[in-house]
């Protein structure tokens, strides 16, 4: 599966952005999807994940209550709605796909994800 992330930009603190991740291929609904972010000199950080059927979602503590992950399997799309953005949310955001397998586990560590988009920059000014 190939992934293309988009929707990043510059926003003031308290503002909102919606990131999109377009996936190619016919098996999108067999993958759990995740969003990660990275700043220079730091490891890639888990942000949110969603199960293959959208039935389960997971968030890091730092974004819980502000970000919402969703997906549209008919359109091969995943989304990250980001509200009440803070300067510390500034990073390059990546979408990623992980084969769902038996569907029982949704991974939150980057090394478990097999496919990655190119990243989209989000900058939040104070």
Short mmCIF file of N, CA, C and O in Angstrom, two decimals:
data_model
loop_
_atom_site.label_atom_id
_atom_site.label_comp_id
_atom_site.label_asym_id
_atom_site.label_seq_id
_atom_site.Cartn_x
_atom_site.Cartn_y
_atom_site.Cartn_z
N UNK A 1 0.85 -1.18 0.00
CA UNK A 1 0.00 0.00 0.00
C UNK A 1 0.89 1.24 0.00
O UNK A 1 1.91 1.27 0.67
N UNK A 2 0.52 2.22 -0.79
CA UNK A 2 1.24 3.48 -0.84
C UNK A 2 0.40 4.56 -0.18
O UNK A 2 -0.81 4.60 -0.36
N UNK A 3 1.06 5.42 0.58
CA UNK A 3 0.37 6.43 1.37
C UNK A 3 0.84 7.83 1.00
O UNK A 3 2.04 8.03 0.77
N UNK A 4 -0.08 8.77 1.00
CA UNK A 4 0.23 10.16 0.69
C UNK A 4 -0.46 11.03 1.72
O UNK A 4 -1.69 11.12 1.74
N UNK A 5 0.33 11.68 2.56
CA UNK A 5 -0.23 12.56 3.58
C UNK A 5 -0.29 13.99 3.08
O UNK A 5 0.57 14.43 2.31
N UNK A 6 -1.30 14.71 3.54
CA UNK A 6 -1.46 16.11 3.15
C UNK A 6 -2.25 16.85 4.22
O UNK A 6 -2.80 16.23 5.13
N UNK A 7 -2.31 18.17 4.08
CA UNK A 7 -3.13 18.97 4.98
C UNK A 7 -2.39 19.76 6.03
O UNK A 7 -3.00 20.51 6.80
N UNK A 8 -1.08 19.61 6.09
CA UNK A 8 -0.31 20.37 7.05
C UNK A 8 -0.27 21.85 6.69
O UNK A 8 -0.71 22.26 5.62
N UNK A 9 0.27 22.64 7.60
CA UNK A 9 0.38 24.06 7.35
C UNK A 9 0.74 24.81 8.61
O UNK A 9 1.14 24.21 9.62
N UNK A 10 0.61 26.13 8.52
CA UNK A 10 0.91 27.02 9.64
C UNK A 10 -0.40 27.49 10.25
O UNK A 10 -1.29 27.98 9.53
N UNK A 11 -0.52 27.36 11.55
CA UNK A 11 -1.75 27.75 12.24
C UNK A 11 -1.39 28.36 13.59
O UNK A 11 -0.35 28.02 14.17
N UNK A 12 -2.23 29.25 14.06
CA UNK A 12 -1.99 29.84 15.38
C UNK A 12 -2.45 28.88 16.47
O UNK A 12 -3.32 28.02 16.25
N UNK A 13 -1.88 29.05 17.62
CA UNK A 13 -2.28 28.25 18.77
C UNK A 13 -3.78 28.38 19.00
O UNK A 13 -4.33 29.48 18.90
N UNK A 14 -4.42 27.26 19.27
CA UNK A 14 -5.86 27.24 19.43
C UNK A 14 -6.62 26.93 18.16
O UNK A 14 -7.83 26.67 18.21
N UNK A 15 -5.92 26.94 17.05
CA UNK A 15 -6.54 26.67 15.77
C UNK A 15 -6.67 25.19 15.48
O UNK A 15 -6.34 24.33 16.32
N UNK A 16 -7.14 24.89 14.28
CA UNK A 16 -7.40 23.51 13.87
C UNK A 16 -6.81 23.23 12.49
O UNK A 16 -6.67 24.13 11.67
N UNK A 17 -6.48 21.99 12.30
CA UNK A 17 -6.07 21.47 10.99
C UNK A 17 -6.62 20.07 10.84
O UNK A 17 -6.80 19.35 11.84
N UNK A 18 -6.84 19.68 9.60
CA UNK A 18 -7.25 18.30 9.31
C UNK A 18 -6.25 17.70 8.35
O UNK A 18 -6.11 18.17 7.21
N UNK A 19 -5.56 16.67 8.81
CA UNK A 19 -4.63 15.95 7.96
C UNK A 19 -5.36 14.81 7.25
O UNK A 19 -6.24 14.18 7.83
N UNK A 20 -4.95 14.56 6.02
CA UNK A 20 -5.51 13.47 5.24
C UNK A 20 -4.42 12.52 4.82
O UNK A 20 -3.27 12.93 4.61
N UNK A 21 -4.77 11.27 4.68
CA UNK A 21 -3.84 10.25 4.22
C UNK A 21 -4.56 9.43 3.16
O UNK A 21 -5.51 8.71 3.47
N UNK A 22 -4.10 9.56 1.93
CA UNK A 22 -4.69 8.82 0.82
C UNK A 22 -3.88 7.55 0.58
O UNK A 22 -2.65 7.60 0.49
N UNK A 23 -4.58 6.44 0.49
CA UNK A 23 -3.93 5.15 0.31
C UNK A 23 -4.28 4.56 -1.04
O UNK A 23 -5.41 4.69 -1.52
N UNK A 24 -3.30 3.93 -1.66
CA UNK A 24 -3.55 3.24 -2.91
C UNK A 24 -3.78 1.76 -2.62
O UNK A 24 -3.47 1.27 -1.54
N UNK A 25 -4.31 1.05 -3.58
CA UNK A 25 -4.50 -0.38 -3.42
C UNK A 25 -5.90 -0.76 -3.00
O UNK A 25 -6.66 0.06 -2.50
N UNK A 26 -6.21 -2.05 -3.15
CA UNK A 26 -7.55 -2.54 -2.89
C UNK A 26 -7.71 -3.11 -1.50
O UNK A 26 -8.82 -3.50 -1.13
N UNK A 27 -6.62 -3.14 -0.73
CA UNK A 27 -6.68 -3.82 0.56
C UNK A 27 -6.57 -2.87 1.74
O UNK A 27 -6.19 -3.25 2.82
N UNK A 28 -6.95 -1.62 1.52
CA UNK A 28 -6.84 -0.61 2.57
C UNK A 28 -7.55 -1.07 3.84
O UNK A 28 -7.08 -0.83 4.95
N UNK A 29 -8.70 -1.72 3.69
CA UNK A 29 -9.48 -2.11 4.86
C UNK A 29 -8.90 -3.30 5.60
O UNK A 29 -9.51 -3.82 6.52
N UNK A 30 -7.73 -3.77 5.18
CA UNK A 30 -7.03 -4.83 5.90
C UNK A 30 -5.89 -4.28 6.76
O UNK A 30 -5.14 -5.05 7.35
N UNK A 31 -5.77 -2.95 6.80
CA UNK A 31 -4.69 -2.32 7.53
C UNK A 31 -5.22 -1.45 8.66
O UNK A 31 -6.18 -0.70 8.49
N UNK A 32 -4.60 -1.56 9.80
CA UNK A 32 -4.75 -0.55 10.83
C UNK A 32 -3.94 0.67 10.39
O UNK A 32 -2.91 0.53 9.74
N UNK A 33 -4.42 1.85 10.76
CA UNK A 33 -3.74 3.08 10.36
C UNK A 33 -3.28 3.86 11.58
O UNK A 33 -3.97 3.90 12.61
N UNK A 34 -2.13 4.48 11.43
CA UNK A 34 -1.61 5.27 12.54
C UNK A 34 -1.10 6.61 12.05
O UNK A 34 -0.77 6.78 10.87
N UNK A 35 -1.07 7.55 12.97
CA UNK A 35 -0.42 8.84 12.74
C UNK A 35 0.70 8.99 13.76
O UNK A 35 0.51 8.71 14.95
N UNK A 36 1.85 9.41 13.28
CA UNK A 36 3.01 9.65 14.11
C UNK A 36 3.55 11.04 13.79
O UNK A 36 3.22 11.61 12.76
N UNK A 37 4.37 11.57 14.67
CA UNK A 37 4.99 12.85 14.40
C UNK A 37 6.43 12.85 14.86
O UNK A 37 6.81 12.05 15.74
N UNK A 38 7.20 13.73 14.27
CA UNK A 38 8.63 13.78 14.58
C UNK A 38 9.15 15.20 14.48
O UNK A 38 8.80 15.94 13.55
N UNK A 39 9.97 15.57 15.45
CA UNK A 39 10.68 16.84 15.43
C UNK A 39 12.16 16.56 15.33
O UNK A 39 12.62 15.46 15.68
N UNK A 40 12.94 17.52 14.86
CA UNK A 40 14.38 17.29 14.66
C UNK A 40 15.07 16.82 15.94
O UNK A 40 14.88 17.38 17.02
N UNK A 41 15.84 15.76 15.79
CA UNK A 41 16.62 15.24 16.90
C UNK A 41 15.87 14.34 17.84
O UNK A 41 16.43 13.85 18.83
N UNK A 42 14.60 14.11 17.55
CA UNK A 42 13.79 13.26 18.42
C UNK A 42 13.27 12.05 17.66
O UNK A 42 13.19 12.06 16.44
N UNK A 43 12.92 11.02 18.41
CA UNK A 43 12.35 9.83 17.79
C UNK A 43 10.91 10.10 17.34
O UNK A 43 10.24 11.00 17.84
N UNK A 44 10.49 9.29 16.38
CA UNK A 44 9.12 9.40 15.90
C UNK A 44 8.17 9.02 17.03
O UNK A 44 8.35 8.00 17.70
N UNK A 45 7.15 9.84 17.22
CA UNK A 45 6.26 9.72 18.37
C UNK A 45 4.86 9.31 17.91
O UNK A 45 4.32 9.86 16.95
N UNK A 46 4.28 8.36 18.64
CA UNK A 46 2.92 7.94 18.35
C UNK A 46 1.94 9.06 18.67
O UNK A 46 2.04 9.72 19.71
N UNK A 47 0.96 9.26 17.77
CA UNK A 47 -0.08 10.26 17.98
C UNK A 47 -1.45 9.58 18.13
O UNK A 47 -2.15 9.79 19.12
N UNK A 48 -1.82 8.77 17.12
CA UNK A 48 -3.14 8.14 17.14
C UNK A 48 -3.13 6.93 16.22
O UNK A 48 -2.32 6.86 15.30
N UNK A 49 -4.05 6.01 16.47
CA UNK A 49 -4.20 4.84 15.62
C UNK A 49 -5.67 4.44 15.56
O UNK A 49 -6.44 4.73 16.49
N UNK A 50 -6.01 3.77 14.47
CA UNK A 50 -7.39 3.33 14.29
C UNK A 50 -7.37 1.93 13.70
O UNK A 50 -6.54 1.62 12.85
N UNK A 51 -8.27 1.09 14.16
CA UNK A 51 -8.33 -0.27 13.67
C UNK A 51 -8.84 -0.33 12.24
O UNK A 51 -9.41 0.64 11.72
N UNK A 52 -8.67 -1.48 11.61
CA UNK A 52 -8.99 -1.66 10.21
C UNK A 52 -10.43 -1.30 9.87
O UNK A 52 -10.72 -0.80 8.78
N UNK A 53 -11.34 -1.53 10.82
CA UNK A 53 -12.76 -1.25 10.55
C UNK A 53 -13.24 0.04 11.23
O UNK A 53 -14.43 0.35 11.19
N UNK A 54 -12.31 0.77 11.82
CA UNK A 54 -12.69 2.01 12.49
C UNK A 54 -13.33 1.82 13.84
O UNK A 54 -13.73 2.80 14.48
N UNK A 55 -13.41 0.60 14.30
CA UNK A 55 -14.11 0.33 15.54
C UNK A 55 -13.36 0.69 16.79
O UNK A 55 -13.97 0.86 17.86
N UNK A 56 -12.05 0.79 16.70
CA UNK A 56 -11.23 1.12 17.87
C UNK A 56 -10.26 2.23 17.52
O UNK A 56 -9.68 2.23 16.44
N UNK A 57 -10.10 3.15 18.44
CA UNK A 57 -9.15 4.25 18.26
C UNK A 57 -8.28 4.39 19.51
O UNK A 57 -8.71 4.04 20.62
N UNK A 58 -7.08 4.88 19.31
CA UNK A 58 -6.11 5.02 20.38
C UNK A 58 -5.40 6.36 20.20
O UNK A 58 -5.13 6.78 19.08
N UNK A 59 -5.08 6.99 21.33
CA UNK A 59 -4.43 8.29 21.29
C UNK A 59 -3.33 8.37 22.32
O UNK A 59 -3.40 7.76 23.40
N UNK A 60 -2.32 9.17 22.02
CA UNK A 60 -1.33 9.47 23.04
C UNK A 60 -1.98 10.42 24.05
O UNK A 60 -2.93 11.14 23.73
N UNK A 61 -1.44 10.41 25.24
CA UNK A 61 -2.00 11.28 26.28
C UNK A 61 -1.91 12.75 25.90
O UNK A 61 -2.75 13.56 26.29
N UNK A 62 -0.89 13.10 25.15
CA UNK A 62 -0.66 14.50 24.81
C UNK A 62 -1.69 15.07 23.85
O UNK A 62 -1.85 16.30 23.77
N UNK A 63 -2.40 14.21 23.13
CA UNK A 63 -3.38 14.71 22.14
C UNK A 63 -4.80 14.28 22.47
O UNK A 63 -5.75 14.74 21.81
N UNK A 64 -4.96 13.42 23.45
CA UNK A 64 -6.28 12.91 23.78
C UNK A 64 -7.23 14.06 24.13
O UNK A 64 -6.87 14.95 24.89
N UNK A 65 -8.40 14.04 23.53
CA UNK A 65 -9.38 15.10 23.76
C UNK A 65 -9.27 16.25 22.78
O UNK A 65 -10.17 17.09 22.71
N UNK A 66 -8.17 16.30 22.05
CA UNK A 66 -7.98 17.39 21.07
C UNK A 66 -7.94 16.88 19.63
O UNK A 66 -8.38 17.56 18.72
N UNK A 67 -7.41 15.68 19.44
CA UNK A 67 -7.27 15.10 18.11
C UNK A 67 -8.26 13.95 17.94
O UNK A 67 -8.58 13.24 18.91
N UNK A 68 -8.72 13.76 16.70
CA UNK A 68 -9.61 12.65 16.38
C UNK A 68 -9.13 11.96 15.12
O UNK A 68 -8.97 12.63 14.08
N UNK A 69 -8.92 10.68 15.20
CA UNK A 69 -8.55 9.89 14.03
C UNK A 69 -9.79 9.22 13.46
O UNK A 69 -10.68 8.81 14.22
N UNK A 70 -9.85 9.15 12.15
CA UNK A 70 -10.98 8.50 11.50
C UNK A 70 -10.53 7.92 10.17
O UNK A 70 -9.39 8.17 9.73
N UNK A 71 -11.40 7.15 9.55
CA UNK A 71 -11.08 6.58 8.25
C UNK A 71 -12.33 6.38 7.44
O UNK A 71 -13.44 6.26 7.99
N UNK A 72 -12.15 6.32 6.14
CA UNK A 72 -13.23 6.04 5.21
C UNK A 72 -12.72 4.95 4.28
O UNK A 72 -11.98 5.24 3.33
N UNK A 73 -13.10 3.73 4.56
CA UNK A 73 -12.57 2.61 3.77
C UNK A 73 -13.08 2.62 2.33
O UNK A 73 -12.40 2.12 1.44
N UNK A 74 -14.24 3.18 2.12
CA UNK A 74 -14.76 3.25 0.75
C UNK A 74 -13.93 4.18 -0.12
O UNK A 74 -13.85 4.00 -1.34
N UNK A 75 -13.30 5.18 0.52
CA UNK A 75 -12.50 6.16 -0.21
C UNK A 75 -11.00 5.94 -0.02
O UNK A 75 -10.20 6.71 -0.55
N UNK A 76 -10.62 4.89 0.72
CA UNK A 76 -9.19 4.63 0.99
C UNK A 76 -8.51 5.83 1.63
O UNK A 76 -7.40 6.23 1.24
N UNK A 77 -9.18 6.41 2.62
CA UNK A 77 -8.66 7.61 3.27
C UNK A 77 -8.63 7.44 4.79
O UNK A 77 -9.50 6.80 5.37
N UNK A 78 -7.62 8.05 5.39
CA UNK A 78 -7.55 8.20 6.83
C UNK A 78 -7.36 9.68 7.14
O UNK A 78 -6.79 10.42 6.34
N UNK A 79 -7.85 10.09 8.32
CA UNK A 79 -7.81 11.50 8.67
C UNK A 79 -7.35 11.69 10.10
O UNK A 79 -7.49 10.80 10.95
N UNK A 80 -6.81 12.86 10.35
CA UNK A 80 -6.49 13.27 11.71
C UNK A 80 -6.99 14.70 11.88
O UNK A 80 -6.40 15.63 11.32
N UNK A 81 -8.09 14.84 12.60
CA UNK A 81 -8.61 16.16 12.92
C UNK A 81 -7.92 16.66 14.18
O UNK A 81 -7.97 16.01 15.22
N UNK A 82 -7.28 17.82 14.07
CA UNK A 82 -6.50 18.37 15.17
C UNK A 82 -7.10 19.70 15.60
O UNK A 82 -7.12 20.65 14.81
N UNK A 83 -7.61 19.73 16.80
CA UNK A 83 -8.23 20.94 17.35
C UNK A 83 -7.42 21.46 18.53
O UNK A 83 -6.63 20.73 19.13
N UNK A 84 -7.63 22.72 18.84
CA UNK A 84 -6.94 23.34 19.98
C UNK A 84 -5.43 23.08 19.91
O UNK A 84 -4.82 22.63 20.89
N UNK A 85 -4.88 23.36 18.77
CA UNK A 85 -3.45 23.07 18.56
C UNK A 85 -2.57 23.92 19.46
O UNK A 85 -2.89 25.09 19.76
N UNK A 86 -1.46 23.34 19.86
CA UNK A 86 -0.50 24.00 20.73
C UNK A 86 0.85 24.06 20.03
O UNK A 86 1.14 23.23 19.16
N UNK A 87 1.71 25.00 20.41
CA UNK A 87 3.03 25.08 19.80
C UNK A 87 3.81 23.76 19.88
O UNK A 87 4.57 23.43 18.96
N UNK A 88 3.61 23.01 20.94
CA UNK A 88 4.32 21.74 21.09
C UNK A 88 3.80 20.65 20.14
O UNK A 88 4.39 19.57 20.06
N UNK A 89 2.74 20.92 19.41
CA UNK A 89 2.27 20.00 18.37
C UNK A 89 3.04 20.18 17.06
O UNK A 89 2.86 19.40 16.13
N UNK A 90 3.88 21.19 16.99
CA UNK A 90 4.67 21.44 15.80
C UNK A 90 5.57 20.24 15.51
O UNK A 90 6.34 19.80 16.38
N UNK A 91 5.46 19.70 14.31
CA UNK A 91 6.23 18.51 13.92
C UNK A 91 5.90 18.16 12.48
O UNK A 91 4.99 18.73 11.88
N UNK A 92 6.65 17.21 11.94
CA UNK A 92 6.26 16.57 10.69
C UNK A 92 5.38 15.38 11.06
O UNK A 92 5.78 14.54 11.89
N UNK A 93 4.22 15.32 10.45
CA UNK A 93 3.26 14.26 10.75
C UNK A 93 3.27 13.23 9.63
O UNK A 93 3.23 13.58 8.44
N UNK A 94 3.29 11.96 10.04
CA UNK A 94 3.33 10.85 9.10
C UNK A 94 2.12 9.94 9.33
O UNK A 94 1.78 9.64 10.47
N UNK A 95 1.53 9.49 8.22
CA UNK A 95 0.56 8.41 8.36
C UNK A 95 1.26 7.09 8.03
O UNK A 95 2.24 7.07 7.27
N UNK A 96 0.76 6.04 8.60
CA UNK A 96 1.38 4.73 8.45
C UNK A 96 0.32 3.64 8.47
O UNK A 96 -0.76 3.82 9.05
N UNK A 97 0.66 2.52 7.84
CA UNK A 97 -0.27 1.39 7.75
C UNK A 97 0.39 0.13 8.30
O UNK A 97 1.57 -0.12 8.04
N UNK A 98 -0.38 -0.62 9.03
CA UNK A 98 0.08 -1.89 9.61
C UNK A 98 -0.95 -2.96 9.30
O UNK A 98 -2.14 -2.79 9.57
N UNK A 99 -0.48 -4.07 8.74
CA UNK A 99 -1.38 -5.18 8.41
C UNK A 99 -2.14 -5.62 9.65
O UNK A 99 -1.54 -5.91 10.68
N UNK A 100 -3.46 -5.66 9.54
CA UNK A 100 -4.28 -5.92 10.71
C UNK A 100 -4.24 -7.37 11.18
O UNK A 100 -4.55 -7.65 12.35
N UNK A 101 -3.91 -8.31 10.30
CA UNK A 101 -3.83 -9.72 10.70
C UNK A 101 -5.16 -10.22 11.22
O UNK A 101 -6.19 -10.12 10.55
N UNK A 102 -5.17 -10.73 12.44
CA UNK A 102 -6.41 -11.24 13.02
C UNK A 102 -7.28 -10.13 13.57
O UNK A 102 -8.37 -10.38 14.10
N UNK A 103 -6.80 -8.90 13.47
CA UNK A 103 -7.62 -7.78 13.88
C UNK A 103 -7.72 -7.55 15.37
O UNK A 103 -8.50 -6.71 15.82
N UNK A 104 -6.94 -8.26 16.17
CA UNK A 104 -7.07 -8.17 17.61
C UNK A 104 -6.18 -7.09 18.24
O UNK A 104 -6.45 -6.63 19.34
N UNK A 105 -5.12 -6.71 17.53
CA UNK A 105 -4.15 -5.79 18.11
C UNK A 105 -3.95 -4.61 17.18
O UNK A 105 -3.77 -4.77 15.98
N UNK A 106 -3.98 -3.42 17.76
CA UNK A 106 -3.63 -2.20 17.02
C UNK A 106 -2.34 -1.67 17.63
O UNK A 106 -2.30 -1.34 18.82
N UNK A 107 -1.31 -1.62 16.83
CA UNK A 107 0.01 -1.23 17.33
C UNK A 107 0.11 0.29 17.50
O UNK A 107 -0.48 1.05 16.76
N UNK A 108 0.91 0.67 18.50
CA UNK A 108 1.16 2.09 18.73
C UNK A 108 2.65 2.42 18.68
O UNK A 108 3.04 3.53 19.05
N UNK A 109 3.46 1.47 18.26
CA UNK A 109 4.88 1.73 18.12
C UNK A 109 5.25 1.78 16.65
O UNK A 109 4.79 0.96 15.85
N UNK A 110 6.09 2.73 16.30
CA UNK A 110 6.37 2.98 14.89
C UNK A 110 7.03 1.79 14.20
O UNK A 110 6.78 1.55 13.01
N UNK A 111 7.83 1.03 14.92
CA UNK A 111 8.55 -0.06 14.27
C UNK A 111 7.62 -1.17 13.79
O UNK A 111 8.00 -2.02 12.99
N UNK A 112 6.39 -1.19 14.26
CA UNK A 112 5.43 -2.21 13.84
C UNK A 112 4.74 -1.86 12.53
O UNK A 112 4.06 -2.70 11.94
N UNK A 113 4.89 -0.63 12.09
CA UNK A 113 4.20 -0.20 10.88
C UNK A 113 5.09 -0.41 9.66
O UNK A 113 6.26 -0.06 9.67
N UNK A 114 4.48 -0.96 8.62
CA UNK A 114 5.24 -1.39 7.45
C UNK A 114 5.30 -0.34 6.35
O UNK A 114 6.24 -0.32 5.57
N UNK A 115 4.28 0.49 6.28
CA UNK A 115 4.18 1.43 5.16
C UNK A 115 3.99 2.84 5.71
O UNK A 115 3.22 3.05 6.66
N UNK A 116 4.69 3.78 5.07
CA UNK A 116 4.70 5.16 5.57
C UNK A 116 4.46 6.15 4.44
O UNK A 116 4.95 5.95 3.32
N UNK A 117 3.73 7.21 4.75
CA UNK A 117 3.62 8.33 3.85
C UNK A 117 4.84 9.22 3.97
O UNK A 117 5.71 9.00 4.80
N UNK A 118 4.86 10.27 3.18
CA UNK A 118 6.05 11.11 3.08
C UNK A 118 6.13 12.17 4.17
O UNK A 118 7.17 12.78 4.33
N UNK A 119 5.07 12.39 4.92
CA UNK A 119 5.10 13.39 5.98
C UNK A 119 4.56 14.73 5.52
O UNK A 119 4.74 15.14 4.37
N UNK A 120 3.92 15.42 6.44
CA UNK A 120 3.41 16.77 6.17
C UNK A 120 3.70 17.64 7.39
O UNK A 120 3.50 17.22 8.53
N UNK A 121 4.21 18.83 7.13
CA UNK A 121 4.67 19.71 8.21
C UNK A 121 3.48 20.44 8.83
O UNK A 121 2.67 21.05 8.14
N UNK A 122 3.43 20.40 10.15
CA UNK A 122 2.46 21.18 10.92
C UNK A 122 3.24 22.13 11.82
O UNK A 122 4.11 21.69 12.59
N UNK A 123 2.96 23.41 11.70
CA UNK A 123 3.62 24.42 12.51
C UNK A 123 2.57 25.24 13.24
O UNK A 123 1.67 25.80 12.61
N UNK A 124 2.68 25.27 14.56
CA UNK A 124 1.73 26.00 15.39
C UNK A 124 2.47 27.16 16.05
O UNK A 124 3.42 26.96 16.82
N UNK A 125 2.03 28.36 15.75
CA UNK A 125 2.67 29.55 16.31
C UNK A 125 1.97 29.97 17.59
O UNK A 125 0.76 29.80 17.74
N UNK A 126 2.75 30.54 18.48
CA UNK A 126 2.19 30.96 19.77
C UNK A 126 1.66 32.38 19.71
O UNK A 126 1.87 33.10 18.76
#
